[in-house]
Structure formats: structure tokens, C-alpha cells
Short mmCIF file of N, CA and C and ligand atoms in Angstrom, two decimals:
data_model
loop_
_atom_site.label_atom_id
_atom_site.label_comp_id
_atom_site.label_asym_id
_atom_site.label_seq_id
_atom_site.Cartn_x
_atom_site.Cartn_y
_atom_site.Cartn_z
N MET A 1331 -4.74 20.25 -4.13
CA MET A 1331 -6.21 20.29 -4.00
C MET A 1331 -6.69 19.36 -2.89
N THR A 1332 -7.67 19.81 -2.22
CA THR A 1332 -8.15 18.95 -1.04
C THR A 1332 -9.51 18.31 -1.26
N VAL A 1333 -9.81 18.09 -2.55
CA VAL A 1333 -10.97 17.26 -2.87
C VAL A 1333 -10.51 16.31 -3.96
N GLU A 1334 -10.80 14.99 -3.80
CA GLU A 1334 -10.50 13.98 -4.73
C GLU A 1334 -11.78 13.24 -5.06
N LYS A 1335 -11.89 12.82 -6.36
CA LYS A 1335 -13.19 12.12 -6.74
C LYS A 1335 -12.83 10.80 -7.43
N PHE A 1336 -13.59 9.78 -7.07
CA PHE A 1336 -13.49 8.48 -7.69
C PHE A 1336 -14.86 8.00 -7.98
N HIS A 1337 -15.02 6.91 -8.73
CA HIS A 1337 -16.34 6.44 -9.05
C HIS A 1337 -16.43 4.93 -8.84
N VAL A 1338 -17.57 4.48 -8.34
CA VAL A 1338 -17.93 2.99 -8.39
C VAL A 1338 -19.29 2.94 -9.01
N GLY A 1339 -19.37 2.47 -10.23
CA GLY A 1339 -20.62 2.51 -11.00
C GLY A 1339 -21.07 3.97 -11.08
N LYS A 1340 -22.34 4.21 -10.62
CA LYS A 1340 -22.85 5.53 -10.74
C LYS A 1340 -22.61 6.37 -9.47
N THR A 1341 -21.99 5.77 -8.50
CA THR A 1341 -21.78 6.44 -7.23
C THR A 1341 -20.43 7.19 -7.23
N VAL A 1342 -20.47 8.41 -6.77
CA VAL A 1342 -19.23 9.21 -6.64
C VAL A 1342 -18.68 9.02 -5.22
N ILE A 1343 -17.34 8.74 -5.12
CA ILE A 1343 -16.68 8.70 -3.87
C ILE A 1343 -15.82 9.92 -3.78
N GLN A 1344 -16.00 10.74 -2.79
CA GLN A 1344 -15.27 11.98 -2.60
C GLN A 1344 -14.40 11.90 -1.37
N LEU A 1345 -13.18 12.32 -1.50
CA LEU A 1345 -12.37 12.53 -0.29
C LEU A 1345 -12.24 14.01 -0.09
N VAL A 1346 -12.49 14.55 1.10
CA VAL A 1346 -12.32 15.97 1.24
C VAL A 1346 -11.55 16.16 2.65
N LYS A 1347 -10.77 17.23 2.71
CA LYS A 1347 -10.26 17.59 3.92
C LYS A 1347 -11.24 18.55 4.64
N GLY A 1348 -11.66 18.25 5.80
CA GLY A 1348 -12.74 19.11 6.39
C GLY A 1348 -13.24 18.62 7.71
N ASP A 1349 -14.45 19.14 8.06
CA ASP A 1349 -15.04 18.87 9.32
C ASP A 1349 -16.37 18.18 9.02
N ILE A 1350 -16.57 16.99 9.65
CA ILE A 1350 -17.76 16.18 9.37
C ILE A 1350 -19.05 16.95 9.72
N THR A 1351 -18.97 17.87 10.73
CA THR A 1351 -20.13 18.55 11.21
C THR A 1351 -20.64 19.62 10.19
N GLU A 1352 -19.81 19.94 9.21
CA GLU A 1352 -20.20 20.92 8.19
C GLU A 1352 -20.72 20.32 6.91
N GLN A 1353 -20.81 18.99 6.84
CA GLN A 1353 -21.24 18.32 5.61
C GLN A 1353 -22.78 18.48 5.35
N GLU A 1354 -23.11 18.54 4.06
CA GLU A 1354 -24.50 18.77 3.69
C GLU A 1354 -25.06 17.45 3.10
N THR A 1355 -24.46 16.36 3.36
CA THR A 1355 -25.03 15.11 2.85
C THR A 1355 -26.24 14.70 3.72
N ASP A 1356 -27.04 13.77 3.20
CA ASP A 1356 -28.28 13.38 3.89
C ASP A 1356 -27.93 12.85 5.30
N ALA A 1357 -26.87 12.12 5.38
CA ALA A 1357 -26.45 11.66 6.77
C ALA A 1357 -24.97 11.89 6.93
N VAL A 1358 -24.53 12.09 8.17
CA VAL A 1358 -23.12 12.03 8.57
C VAL A 1358 -22.99 10.92 9.52
N VAL A 1359 -21.85 10.25 9.53
CA VAL A 1359 -21.64 9.10 10.37
C VAL A 1359 -20.85 9.58 11.61
N ASN A 1360 -21.30 9.15 12.76
CA ASN A 1360 -20.59 9.42 13.96
C ASN A 1360 -19.76 8.30 14.42
N ALA A 1361 -18.48 8.52 14.73
CA ALA A 1361 -17.62 7.50 15.31
C ALA A 1361 -17.91 7.50 16.78
N ALA A 1362 -18.95 6.85 17.15
CA ALA A 1362 -19.47 6.89 18.53
C ALA A 1362 -18.74 5.80 19.40
N ASN A 1363 -19.17 5.81 20.67
CA ASN A 1363 -18.68 4.73 21.51
C ASN A 1363 -20.01 3.99 21.97
N PRO A 1364 -19.86 2.77 22.59
CA PRO A 1364 -21.05 1.99 22.84
C PRO A 1364 -22.07 2.63 23.72
N THR A 1365 -21.67 3.60 24.48
CA THR A 1365 -22.69 4.23 25.44
C THR A 1365 -23.68 5.08 24.65
N LEU A 1366 -23.28 5.55 23.51
CA LEU A 1366 -24.07 6.52 22.64
C LEU A 1366 -24.36 7.83 23.45
N MET A 1367 -23.61 8.11 24.45
CA MET A 1367 -23.84 9.32 25.26
C MET A 1367 -22.86 10.40 24.96
N GLY A 1368 -22.15 10.33 23.80
CA GLY A 1368 -21.22 11.40 23.45
C GLY A 1368 -19.80 11.07 23.97
N GLY A 1369 -18.84 11.88 23.52
CA GLY A 1369 -17.44 11.62 23.92
C GLY A 1369 -16.63 12.67 23.31
N GLY A 1370 -15.40 12.35 22.93
CA GLY A 1370 -14.47 13.34 22.34
C GLY A 1370 -14.47 13.24 20.83
N GLY A 1371 -13.49 13.84 20.18
CA GLY A 1371 -13.30 13.70 18.75
C GLY A 1371 -14.57 14.08 17.92
N VAL A 1372 -14.83 13.19 16.94
CA VAL A 1372 -16.06 13.36 16.04
C VAL A 1372 -17.32 13.42 16.90
N ASP A 1373 -17.37 12.47 17.79
CA ASP A 1373 -18.56 12.29 18.63
C ASP A 1373 -18.89 13.66 19.37
N GLY A 1374 -17.89 14.26 20.07
CA GLY A 1374 -18.11 15.51 20.75
C GLY A 1374 -18.52 16.56 19.86
N ALA A 1375 -17.85 16.61 18.65
CA ALA A 1375 -18.19 17.70 17.72
C ALA A 1375 -19.59 17.61 17.18
N ILE A 1376 -20.04 16.41 16.88
CA ILE A 1376 -21.36 16.19 16.39
C ILE A 1376 -22.44 16.58 17.44
N HIS A 1377 -22.22 16.15 18.66
CA HIS A 1377 -23.19 16.48 19.70
C HIS A 1377 -23.24 18.00 20.03
N ARG A 1378 -22.00 18.60 20.03
CA ARG A 1378 -21.92 20.08 20.33
C ARG A 1378 -22.67 20.86 19.29
N LYS A 1379 -22.37 20.51 18.02
CA LYS A 1379 -23.00 21.36 16.93
C LYS A 1379 -24.44 20.88 16.63
N GLY A 1380 -24.74 19.63 16.83
CA GLY A 1380 -26.06 19.10 16.55
C GLY A 1380 -27.10 19.38 17.61
N GLY A 1381 -26.66 19.70 18.80
CA GLY A 1381 -27.58 20.06 19.92
C GLY A 1381 -28.18 18.85 20.59
N PRO A 1382 -29.01 19.14 21.59
CA PRO A 1382 -29.52 18.09 22.58
C PRO A 1382 -30.45 17.02 21.96
N LYS A 1383 -31.07 17.39 20.86
CA LYS A 1383 -32.05 16.40 20.26
C LYS A 1383 -31.39 15.06 19.93
N ILE A 1384 -30.15 15.12 19.41
CA ILE A 1384 -29.45 13.88 19.07
C ILE A 1384 -29.27 13.06 20.29
N LEU A 1385 -28.81 13.61 21.40
CA LEU A 1385 -28.58 12.88 22.62
C LEU A 1385 -29.86 12.31 23.15
N GLU A 1386 -30.95 13.12 23.09
CA GLU A 1386 -32.26 12.55 23.53
C GLU A 1386 -32.65 11.30 22.71
N GLU A 1387 -32.38 11.38 21.44
CA GLU A 1387 -32.74 10.18 20.62
C GLU A 1387 -31.83 8.98 20.92
N CYS A 1388 -30.58 9.32 21.22
CA CYS A 1388 -29.61 8.19 21.60
C CYS A 1388 -30.06 7.56 22.87
N LYS A 1389 -30.54 8.34 23.84
CA LYS A 1389 -31.00 7.84 25.08
C LYS A 1389 -32.16 6.90 24.91
N LYS A 1390 -33.08 7.27 23.96
CA LYS A 1390 -34.19 6.37 23.69
C LYS A 1390 -33.76 5.02 23.07
N ILE A 1391 -32.76 5.14 22.19
CA ILE A 1391 -32.28 3.94 21.60
C ILE A 1391 -31.67 2.98 22.63
N ARG A 1392 -30.94 3.63 23.60
CA ARG A 1392 -30.38 2.84 24.72
C ARG A 1392 -31.50 2.18 25.54
N GLU A 1393 -32.55 2.97 25.80
CA GLU A 1393 -33.65 2.37 26.61
C GLU A 1393 -34.41 1.26 25.98
N THR A 1394 -34.50 1.36 24.66
CA THR A 1394 -35.35 0.40 23.88
C THR A 1394 -34.47 -0.71 23.29
N GLU A 1395 -33.71 -0.27 22.22
CA GLU A 1395 -33.08 -1.26 21.37
C GLU A 1395 -31.76 -1.86 21.98
N TRP A 1396 -30.96 -1.02 22.61
CA TRP A 1396 -29.61 -1.43 23.03
C TRP A 1396 -29.31 -1.07 24.48
N PRO A 1397 -30.05 -1.68 25.45
CA PRO A 1397 -29.89 -1.32 26.83
C PRO A 1397 -28.44 -1.52 27.38
N ASN A 1398 -27.73 -2.39 26.81
CA ASN A 1398 -26.29 -2.59 27.25
C ASN A 1398 -25.31 -1.87 26.41
N GLY A 1399 -25.78 -1.01 25.56
CA GLY A 1399 -24.87 -0.23 24.68
C GLY A 1399 -24.86 -0.84 23.29
N LEU A 1400 -24.39 -0.04 22.34
CA LEU A 1400 -24.32 -0.41 20.95
C LEU A 1400 -23.05 -1.28 20.71
N PRO A 1401 -23.24 -2.49 20.30
CA PRO A 1401 -22.02 -3.31 20.04
C PRO A 1401 -21.16 -2.80 18.96
N THR A 1402 -19.85 -3.07 19.02
CA THR A 1402 -18.91 -2.67 17.98
C THR A 1402 -19.31 -3.25 16.67
N GLY A 1403 -19.29 -2.35 15.62
CA GLY A 1403 -19.66 -2.79 14.27
C GLY A 1403 -21.14 -2.60 13.91
N LYS A 1404 -21.93 -2.33 14.84
CA LYS A 1404 -23.40 -2.08 14.57
C LYS A 1404 -23.63 -0.58 14.37
N ALA A 1405 -24.78 -0.23 13.79
CA ALA A 1405 -25.12 1.18 13.48
C ALA A 1405 -26.59 1.43 13.80
N VAL A 1406 -26.78 2.65 14.31
CA VAL A 1406 -28.20 3.18 14.51
C VAL A 1406 -28.30 4.56 13.92
N ILE A 1407 -29.56 5.01 13.78
CA ILE A 1407 -29.79 6.32 13.20
C ILE A 1407 -30.59 7.21 14.05
N THR A 1408 -30.23 8.55 14.09
CA THR A 1408 -31.03 9.58 14.77
C THR A 1408 -31.18 10.75 13.79
N SER A 1409 -31.98 11.69 14.11
CA SER A 1409 -32.06 12.90 13.33
C SER A 1409 -30.74 13.70 13.45
N GLY A 1410 -30.59 14.66 12.63
CA GLY A 1410 -29.33 15.43 12.66
C GLY A 1410 -29.38 16.64 13.57
N GLY A 1411 -30.48 16.84 14.25
CA GLY A 1411 -30.59 18.06 15.16
C GLY A 1411 -30.31 19.32 14.33
N ASN A 1412 -29.43 20.19 14.82
CA ASN A 1412 -29.11 21.41 14.19
C ASN A 1412 -28.07 21.33 13.09
N LEU A 1413 -27.61 20.08 12.78
CA LEU A 1413 -26.64 19.92 11.73
C LEU A 1413 -27.27 20.20 10.39
N LYS A 1414 -26.46 20.43 9.37
CA LYS A 1414 -26.97 20.52 8.00
C LYS A 1414 -27.47 19.21 7.51
N ALA A 1415 -26.80 18.15 7.88
CA ALA A 1415 -27.29 16.82 7.58
C ALA A 1415 -28.52 16.45 8.31
N LYS A 1416 -29.47 15.82 7.66
CA LYS A 1416 -30.77 15.43 8.21
C LYS A 1416 -30.60 14.42 9.26
N TYR A 1417 -29.68 13.48 9.04
CA TYR A 1417 -29.52 12.30 9.99
C TYR A 1417 -28.11 12.13 10.44
N VAL A 1418 -27.97 11.55 11.61
CA VAL A 1418 -26.67 11.05 12.08
C VAL A 1418 -26.76 9.53 12.18
N ILE A 1419 -25.86 8.83 11.54
CA ILE A 1419 -25.77 7.41 11.73
C ILE A 1419 -24.60 7.12 12.70
N HIS A 1420 -24.91 6.50 13.86
CA HIS A 1420 -23.92 6.32 14.90
C HIS A 1420 -23.44 4.84 14.79
N THR A 1421 -22.18 4.78 14.67
CA THR A 1421 -21.56 3.41 14.61
C THR A 1421 -20.34 3.34 15.58
N VAL A 1422 -19.99 2.11 16.00
CA VAL A 1422 -18.86 1.94 16.86
C VAL A 1422 -17.81 1.22 16.26
N GLY A 1423 -16.64 1.81 16.02
CA GLY A 1423 -15.52 1.12 15.45
C GLY A 1423 -14.74 0.32 16.52
N PRO A 1424 -13.90 -0.58 16.11
CA PRO A 1424 -13.09 -1.27 17.13
C PRO A 1424 -11.97 -0.46 17.74
N ILE A 1425 -11.63 -0.76 18.98
CA ILE A 1425 -10.39 -0.22 19.57
C ILE A 1425 -9.30 -1.09 19.09
N TRP A 1426 -8.19 -0.47 18.61
CA TRP A 1426 -7.01 -1.21 18.13
C TRP A 1426 -6.29 -1.86 19.27
N ARG A 1427 -6.17 -3.15 19.20
CA ARG A 1427 -5.46 -3.96 20.26
C ARG A 1427 -4.45 -4.82 19.63
N GLY A 1428 -3.78 -4.34 18.58
CA GLY A 1428 -2.65 -5.07 17.97
C GLY A 1428 -2.97 -5.73 16.65
N GLY A 1429 -4.26 -5.83 16.32
CA GLY A 1429 -4.76 -6.35 15.07
C GLY A 1429 -5.20 -7.78 15.03
N ASN A 1430 -5.09 -8.50 16.13
CA ASN A 1430 -5.49 -9.92 16.17
C ASN A 1430 -6.78 -10.14 16.95
N HIS A 1431 -7.54 -9.05 17.13
CA HIS A 1431 -8.79 -9.16 17.88
C HIS A 1431 -9.96 -8.87 16.99
N ARG A 1432 -9.91 -9.34 15.80
CA ARG A 1432 -11.07 -9.08 14.84
C ARG A 1432 -11.23 -7.58 14.49
N GLU A 1433 -10.15 -6.76 14.70
CA GLU A 1433 -10.33 -5.37 14.38
C GLU A 1433 -10.70 -5.12 12.93
N PRO A 1434 -9.98 -5.76 11.92
CA PRO A 1434 -10.31 -5.46 10.51
C PRO A 1434 -11.79 -5.80 10.16
N GLU A 1435 -12.21 -6.97 10.65
CA GLU A 1435 -13.59 -7.41 10.39
C GLU A 1435 -14.58 -6.44 11.07
N LEU A 1436 -14.25 -6.01 12.25
CA LEU A 1436 -15.22 -5.08 13.00
C LEU A 1436 -15.23 -3.76 12.40
N LEU A 1437 -14.14 -3.29 11.91
CA LEU A 1437 -14.10 -1.96 11.22
C LEU A 1437 -14.92 -1.99 9.93
N ALA A 1438 -14.74 -3.04 9.17
CA ALA A 1438 -15.52 -3.26 7.93
C ALA A 1438 -16.96 -3.26 8.22
N GLU A 1439 -17.36 -3.96 9.31
CA GLU A 1439 -18.78 -4.01 9.71
C GLU A 1439 -19.39 -2.66 9.99
N ALA A 1440 -18.56 -1.87 10.67
CA ALA A 1440 -19.05 -0.45 11.01
C ALA A 1440 -19.40 0.34 9.73
N TYR A 1441 -18.53 0.26 8.74
CA TYR A 1441 -18.79 0.89 7.44
C TYR A 1441 -19.94 0.23 6.76
N TYR A 1442 -19.95 -1.05 6.71
CA TYR A 1442 -21.01 -1.73 5.94
C TYR A 1442 -22.38 -1.54 6.50
N ASN A 1443 -22.46 -1.65 7.87
CA ASN A 1443 -23.78 -1.48 8.52
C ASN A 1443 -24.28 -0.07 8.41
N SER A 1444 -23.38 0.94 8.39
CA SER A 1444 -23.77 2.32 8.22
C SER A 1444 -24.33 2.56 6.83
N LEU A 1445 -23.70 1.94 5.85
CA LEU A 1445 -24.15 2.09 4.44
C LEU A 1445 -25.43 1.41 4.24
N LYS A 1446 -25.60 0.21 4.82
CA LYS A 1446 -26.87 -0.57 4.78
C LYS A 1446 -28.03 0.21 5.35
N LEU A 1447 -27.78 0.78 6.47
CA LEU A 1447 -28.80 1.63 7.17
C LEU A 1447 -29.26 2.81 6.33
N ALA A 1448 -28.21 3.52 5.75
CA ALA A 1448 -28.52 4.69 4.90
C ALA A 1448 -29.41 4.28 3.72
N VAL A 1449 -29.08 3.15 3.08
CA VAL A 1449 -29.88 2.69 1.96
C VAL A 1449 -31.29 2.28 2.39
N SER A 1450 -31.35 1.60 3.52
CA SER A 1450 -32.69 1.18 4.05
C SER A 1450 -33.56 2.38 4.36
N LYS A 1451 -33.03 3.49 4.62
CA LYS A 1451 -33.85 4.75 4.91
C LYS A 1451 -34.02 5.57 3.64
N GLY A 1452 -33.55 5.07 2.52
CA GLY A 1452 -33.78 5.79 1.32
C GLY A 1452 -32.82 6.99 1.13
N LEU A 1453 -31.76 7.10 1.84
CA LEU A 1453 -30.84 8.20 1.78
C LEU A 1453 -29.94 8.01 0.51
N LYS A 1454 -29.49 9.16 0.01
CA LYS A 1454 -28.70 9.15 -1.26
C LYS A 1454 -27.22 9.53 -1.04
N THR A 1455 -27.01 10.36 -0.05
CA THR A 1455 -25.60 10.82 0.18
C THR A 1455 -25.22 10.66 1.68
N ILE A 1456 -23.98 10.28 1.88
CA ILE A 1456 -23.52 9.94 3.26
C ILE A 1456 -22.08 10.36 3.38
N ALA A 1457 -21.72 10.88 4.52
CA ALA A 1457 -20.31 11.29 4.83
C ALA A 1457 -19.74 10.52 6.08
N PHE A 1458 -18.59 10.00 5.89
CA PHE A 1458 -17.93 9.19 6.95
C PHE A 1458 -16.66 10.05 7.48
N PRO A 1459 -16.41 9.95 8.74
CA PRO A 1459 -15.12 10.34 9.24
C PRO A 1459 -14.17 9.12 9.12
N SER A 1460 -12.93 9.19 9.55
CA SER A 1460 -12.04 8.07 9.57
C SER A 1460 -12.23 7.33 10.85
N ILE A 1461 -13.18 6.38 10.84
CA ILE A 1461 -13.61 5.69 12.07
C ILE A 1461 -12.41 4.92 12.72
N SER A 1462 -12.31 5.01 14.01
CA SER A 1462 -11.36 4.34 14.87
C SER A 1462 -9.93 4.83 14.85
N THR A 1463 -9.65 5.79 14.02
CA THR A 1463 -8.21 6.22 13.85
C THR A 1463 -7.87 7.37 14.74
N GLY A 1464 -8.77 7.79 15.68
CA GLY A 1464 -8.42 8.80 16.66
C GLY A 1464 -8.14 8.17 17.98
N ALA A 1465 -9.10 8.40 18.92
CA ALA A 1465 -8.90 7.86 20.26
C ALA A 1465 -8.79 6.31 20.26
N TYR A 1466 -9.41 5.71 19.27
CA TYR A 1466 -9.42 4.21 19.27
C TYR A 1466 -8.09 3.59 18.67
N GLY A 1467 -7.21 4.47 18.15
CA GLY A 1467 -5.87 4.09 17.94
C GLY A 1467 -5.60 3.15 16.70
N TYR A 1468 -6.53 3.04 15.83
CA TYR A 1468 -6.29 2.10 14.66
C TYR A 1468 -5.38 2.80 13.67
N PRO A 1469 -4.25 2.12 13.34
CA PRO A 1469 -3.36 2.73 12.38
C PRO A 1469 -4.08 3.21 11.06
N ILE A 1470 -3.85 4.45 10.71
CA ILE A 1470 -4.68 5.05 9.58
C ILE A 1470 -4.42 4.38 8.23
N GLU A 1471 -3.18 3.95 7.94
CA GLU A 1471 -2.98 3.31 6.64
C GLU A 1471 -3.82 2.09 6.59
N LYS A 1472 -3.79 1.26 7.59
CA LYS A 1472 -4.59 0.04 7.55
C LYS A 1472 -6.08 0.36 7.51
N ALA A 1473 -6.53 1.28 8.36
CA ALA A 1473 -7.94 1.62 8.45
C ALA A 1473 -8.47 2.17 7.16
N SER A 1474 -7.58 2.95 6.40
CA SER A 1474 -8.03 3.57 5.17
C SER A 1474 -8.36 2.49 4.08
N LYS A 1475 -7.53 1.45 4.14
CA LYS A 1475 -7.72 0.38 3.14
C LYS A 1475 -9.05 -0.34 3.48
N ILE A 1476 -9.34 -0.62 4.66
CA ILE A 1476 -10.60 -1.26 5.02
C ILE A 1476 -11.75 -0.38 4.69
N ALA A 1477 -11.73 0.90 5.07
CA ALA A 1477 -12.75 1.83 4.78
C ALA A 1477 -13.07 1.85 3.31
N LEU A 1478 -12.11 2.09 2.51
CA LEU A 1478 -12.36 2.29 1.05
C LEU A 1478 -12.78 0.98 0.38
N LYS A 1479 -12.16 -0.12 0.76
CA LYS A 1479 -12.49 -1.46 0.18
C LYS A 1479 -13.94 -1.81 0.53
N THR A 1480 -14.31 -1.59 1.75
CA THR A 1480 -15.64 -1.95 2.20
C THR A 1480 -16.74 -1.18 1.41
N VAL A 1481 -16.44 0.14 1.23
CA VAL A 1481 -17.36 0.95 0.47
C VAL A 1481 -17.44 0.52 -0.96
N LYS A 1482 -16.31 0.22 -1.53
CA LYS A 1482 -16.24 -0.26 -2.92
C LYS A 1482 -17.06 -1.56 -3.10
N GLN A 1483 -16.85 -2.55 -2.17
CA GLN A 1483 -17.53 -3.79 -2.25
C GLN A 1483 -19.05 -3.61 -2.16
N PHE A 1484 -19.40 -2.67 -1.21
CA PHE A 1484 -20.89 -2.44 -1.00
C PHE A 1484 -21.48 -1.87 -2.27
N LEU A 1485 -20.78 -0.87 -2.85
CA LEU A 1485 -21.35 -0.18 -3.96
C LEU A 1485 -21.37 -1.05 -5.27
N GLU A 1486 -20.51 -2.03 -5.29
CA GLU A 1486 -20.54 -2.97 -6.43
C GLU A 1486 -21.86 -3.80 -6.50
N LYS A 1487 -22.47 -3.93 -5.31
CA LYS A 1487 -23.70 -4.73 -5.23
C LYS A 1487 -24.91 -3.85 -5.12
N GLU A 1488 -24.75 -2.59 -4.80
CA GLU A 1488 -25.85 -1.72 -4.42
C GLU A 1488 -25.57 -0.38 -5.08
N ASP A 1489 -26.55 0.06 -5.93
CA ASP A 1489 -26.26 1.26 -6.68
C ASP A 1489 -27.19 2.44 -6.31
N LYS A 1490 -27.81 2.37 -5.14
CA LYS A 1490 -28.82 3.37 -4.82
C LYS A 1490 -28.18 4.68 -4.18
N LEU A 1491 -26.95 4.62 -3.77
CA LEU A 1491 -26.34 5.80 -3.20
C LEU A 1491 -25.72 6.64 -4.32
N GLU A 1492 -25.88 7.92 -4.23
CA GLU A 1492 -25.27 8.86 -5.23
C GLU A 1492 -23.89 9.28 -4.89
N LYS A 1493 -23.71 9.48 -3.59
CA LYS A 1493 -22.39 10.02 -3.15
C LYS A 1493 -21.96 9.49 -1.76
N VAL A 1494 -20.74 9.09 -1.63
CA VAL A 1494 -20.15 8.69 -0.44
C VAL A 1494 -18.91 9.58 -0.15
N VAL A 1495 -18.91 10.37 0.88
CA VAL A 1495 -17.84 11.33 1.14
C VAL A 1495 -17.02 10.82 2.38
N PHE A 1496 -15.75 10.87 2.27
CA PHE A 1496 -14.83 10.58 3.38
C PHE A 1496 -14.29 11.95 3.79
N VAL A 1497 -14.56 12.36 5.08
CA VAL A 1497 -14.06 13.67 5.54
C VAL A 1497 -12.85 13.50 6.44
N LEU A 1498 -11.75 13.91 5.96
CA LEU A 1498 -10.52 13.74 6.73
C LEU A 1498 -10.10 15.15 7.37
N PHE A 1499 -9.84 14.95 8.66
CA PHE A 1499 -9.71 16.18 9.50
C PHE A 1499 -8.39 16.82 9.31
N THR A 1500 -7.27 16.15 8.88
CA THR A 1500 -5.97 16.72 8.83
C THR A 1500 -5.45 16.47 7.33
N MET A 1501 -4.52 17.26 6.94
CA MET A 1501 -3.88 17.06 5.60
C MET A 1501 -3.20 15.74 5.62
N HIS A 1502 -2.55 15.31 6.67
CA HIS A 1502 -1.87 14.04 6.80
C HIS A 1502 -2.86 12.93 6.51
N ASP A 1503 -4.03 12.89 7.17
CA ASP A 1503 -5.06 11.87 6.95
C ASP A 1503 -5.56 11.88 5.52
N PHE A 1504 -5.76 13.12 5.03
CA PHE A 1504 -6.31 13.23 3.65
C PHE A 1504 -5.35 12.64 2.66
N LYS A 1505 -4.06 12.83 2.87
CA LYS A 1505 -3.02 12.32 1.91
C LYS A 1505 -3.01 10.79 1.93
N ILE A 1506 -3.12 10.24 3.12
CA ILE A 1506 -3.08 8.79 3.30
C ILE A 1506 -4.36 8.13 2.54
N TYR A 1507 -5.50 8.74 2.81
CA TYR A 1507 -6.67 8.20 2.12
C TYR A 1507 -6.57 8.34 0.57
N LYS A 1508 -5.98 9.52 0.15
CA LYS A 1508 -5.83 9.68 -1.27
C LYS A 1508 -4.93 8.63 -1.93
N GLU A 1509 -3.80 8.35 -1.28
CA GLU A 1509 -2.88 7.30 -1.78
C GLU A 1509 -3.56 5.95 -1.80
N THR A 1510 -4.28 5.61 -0.73
CA THR A 1510 -4.96 4.34 -0.68
C THR A 1510 -6.03 4.25 -1.77
N ALA A 1511 -6.81 5.35 -1.97
CA ALA A 1511 -7.87 5.33 -2.93
C ALA A 1511 -7.35 5.16 -4.32
N LYS A 1512 -6.21 5.67 -4.63
CA LYS A 1512 -5.56 5.52 -5.98
C LYS A 1512 -5.30 4.04 -6.22
N GLN A 1513 -4.97 3.28 -5.17
CA GLN A 1513 -4.74 1.82 -5.38
C GLN A 1513 -6.08 1.05 -5.52
N ILE A 1514 -7.08 1.55 -4.91
CA ILE A 1514 -8.30 0.69 -4.76
C ILE A 1514 -9.31 1.00 -5.89
N PHE A 1515 -9.38 2.29 -6.31
CA PHE A 1515 -10.43 2.69 -7.31
C PHE A 1515 -9.77 2.72 -8.75
P1 ADP B 1175 -12.49 6.93 17.26
O1 ADP B 1175 -12.75 6.90 18.72
O2 ADP B 1175 -13.36 6.08 16.43
O3 ADP B 1175 -11.00 6.79 16.98
P2 ADP B 1175 -12.20 9.87 16.95
O4 ADP B 1175 -13.32 10.84 16.92
O5 ADP B 1175 -11.38 9.92 18.20
O6 ADP B 1175 -12.89 8.45 16.79
O7 ADP B 1175 -11.29 10.02 15.63
C1 ADP B 1175 -11.60 9.52 14.40
C2 ADP B 1175 -10.95 10.47 13.37
O8 ADP B 1175 -11.80 11.63 13.21
C3 ADP B 1175 -9.58 10.98 13.70
O9 ADP B 1175 -8.74 10.89 12.55
C4 ADP B 1175 -9.82 12.45 14.08
O10 ADP B 1175 -8.66 13.28 13.70
C5 ADP B 1175 -10.97 12.78 13.22
N1 ADP B 1175 -11.81 13.87 13.59
C6 ADP B 1175 -11.88 14.56 14.80
N2 ADP B 1175 -12.79 15.55 14.76
C7 ADP B 1175 -13.31 15.59 13.51
C8 ADP B 1175 -14.31 16.38 12.79
N3 ADP B 1175 -14.94 17.35 13.39
N4 ADP B 1175 -14.57 16.07 11.49
C9 ADP B 1175 -13.93 15.04 10.89
N5 ADP B 1175 -13.03 14.27 11.46
C10 ADP B 1175 -12.69 14.52 12.77
#
């Protein structure tokens, strides 16, 4: 089966094998880069399917809030354009540089700040991709532990979210998250 469910308090944590651009959650998270101008992987897929409105809003954010780019670990929100999700939360994960350059801390911040932003906007459901484990090269076993632990810690203090989905693009990634989740939840 390619759906797994866990619980933290009243919140459901779901792992699914799938495509982040197809999710019907209130928000989907984009594994963006600091330019916020699009890129490959998740970023490219979201902008392709979401259409130009998302990029326009990203440009405004660059002009106003983050003229030098979005720092690693921070998160911002735009509308979802043509996606089923109403919003896109853009966050920047760390590039893996061996593990001694604050990568774990920065990856945790990317998840934490995305969750915090979702709650501050009154959203109830959010879907994450596996941030940093594509082009940014973060080993997925390590990244999955940080992703799931950060969500767990957040939900233990904050019960306003109904559902947090992790969307894994390949069967291999899905299985790794599933094994990690069994240890954490
Ligand atoms: P990063 O630059 O943060 O590493 P990537 O987008 O390159 O981000 O990859 C992050 C993860 O998302 C990888 O595991 C990749 O396989 C996966 N991925 C790529 N496209 C999609 C998609 N459409 N939906 C969900 N996950 C995706």
C-alpha cells in the first residue's frame, strides 16, 4: 500500500507516494531556491502546473520582503494559482555539504517555519515534499528523520492542523519515510 497513517494528538500524518502538484491540501510546500524564481524538481513542477500567478507573487516578495533572496530555512506564502491547493508555501532547504554546516538545523527550520506560517494563516492541511533530498543532495535517511521529528515536535505544542502529508515521489523514498515514521510515531 502506498498510503501510511500516523497520529500526533488530533493531527493525522499521512505518507503517500505521489506528486505534490496533485495534492488537495490547503497548502503545498515548495522546495524552492533562494531566488524564488523557479527551478527544477518540485519547484519546476509547481510553477509549471500552478501557472504564472505564483511567479508574479514570488517576484513581489523579492521586491519587497526579501530583495537578496529568501534565506535558507525561511518560508513565505503565495496563492496556489491553478493548483488544487489554495496556497504554496515556499521554503529553502539547505544544500548538503557533508553535514557539518548546520544542515540538520536548517532543514528543521524549513519544516518548522512552513508549519508555523500555515497555522498563522489559519490553514488546516499541508503537504510537504522531501525537502533538500533532490538537487540539494541531502541523504534521504537523515533528512526523513529530521522532517518527521520536526513535524512531531511542532504538533506536540500546536494542535490546530488537521493533516500533514508527506508526498514521496518514488517508491524508494516512500519506503524510507515509512521505516523512519515507524520509529518516530
Ligand atoms: P531540493 O532542491 O530541495 O533537493 P528537489 O525538488 O530537487 O528539491 O527534490 C526534492 C525531492 O522531491 C526529491 O526527492 C525529488 O525526487 C522529489 N520530487 C521531484 N518532483 C516531485 C513532485 N512533483 N512531487 C513530489 N516530489 C517530487
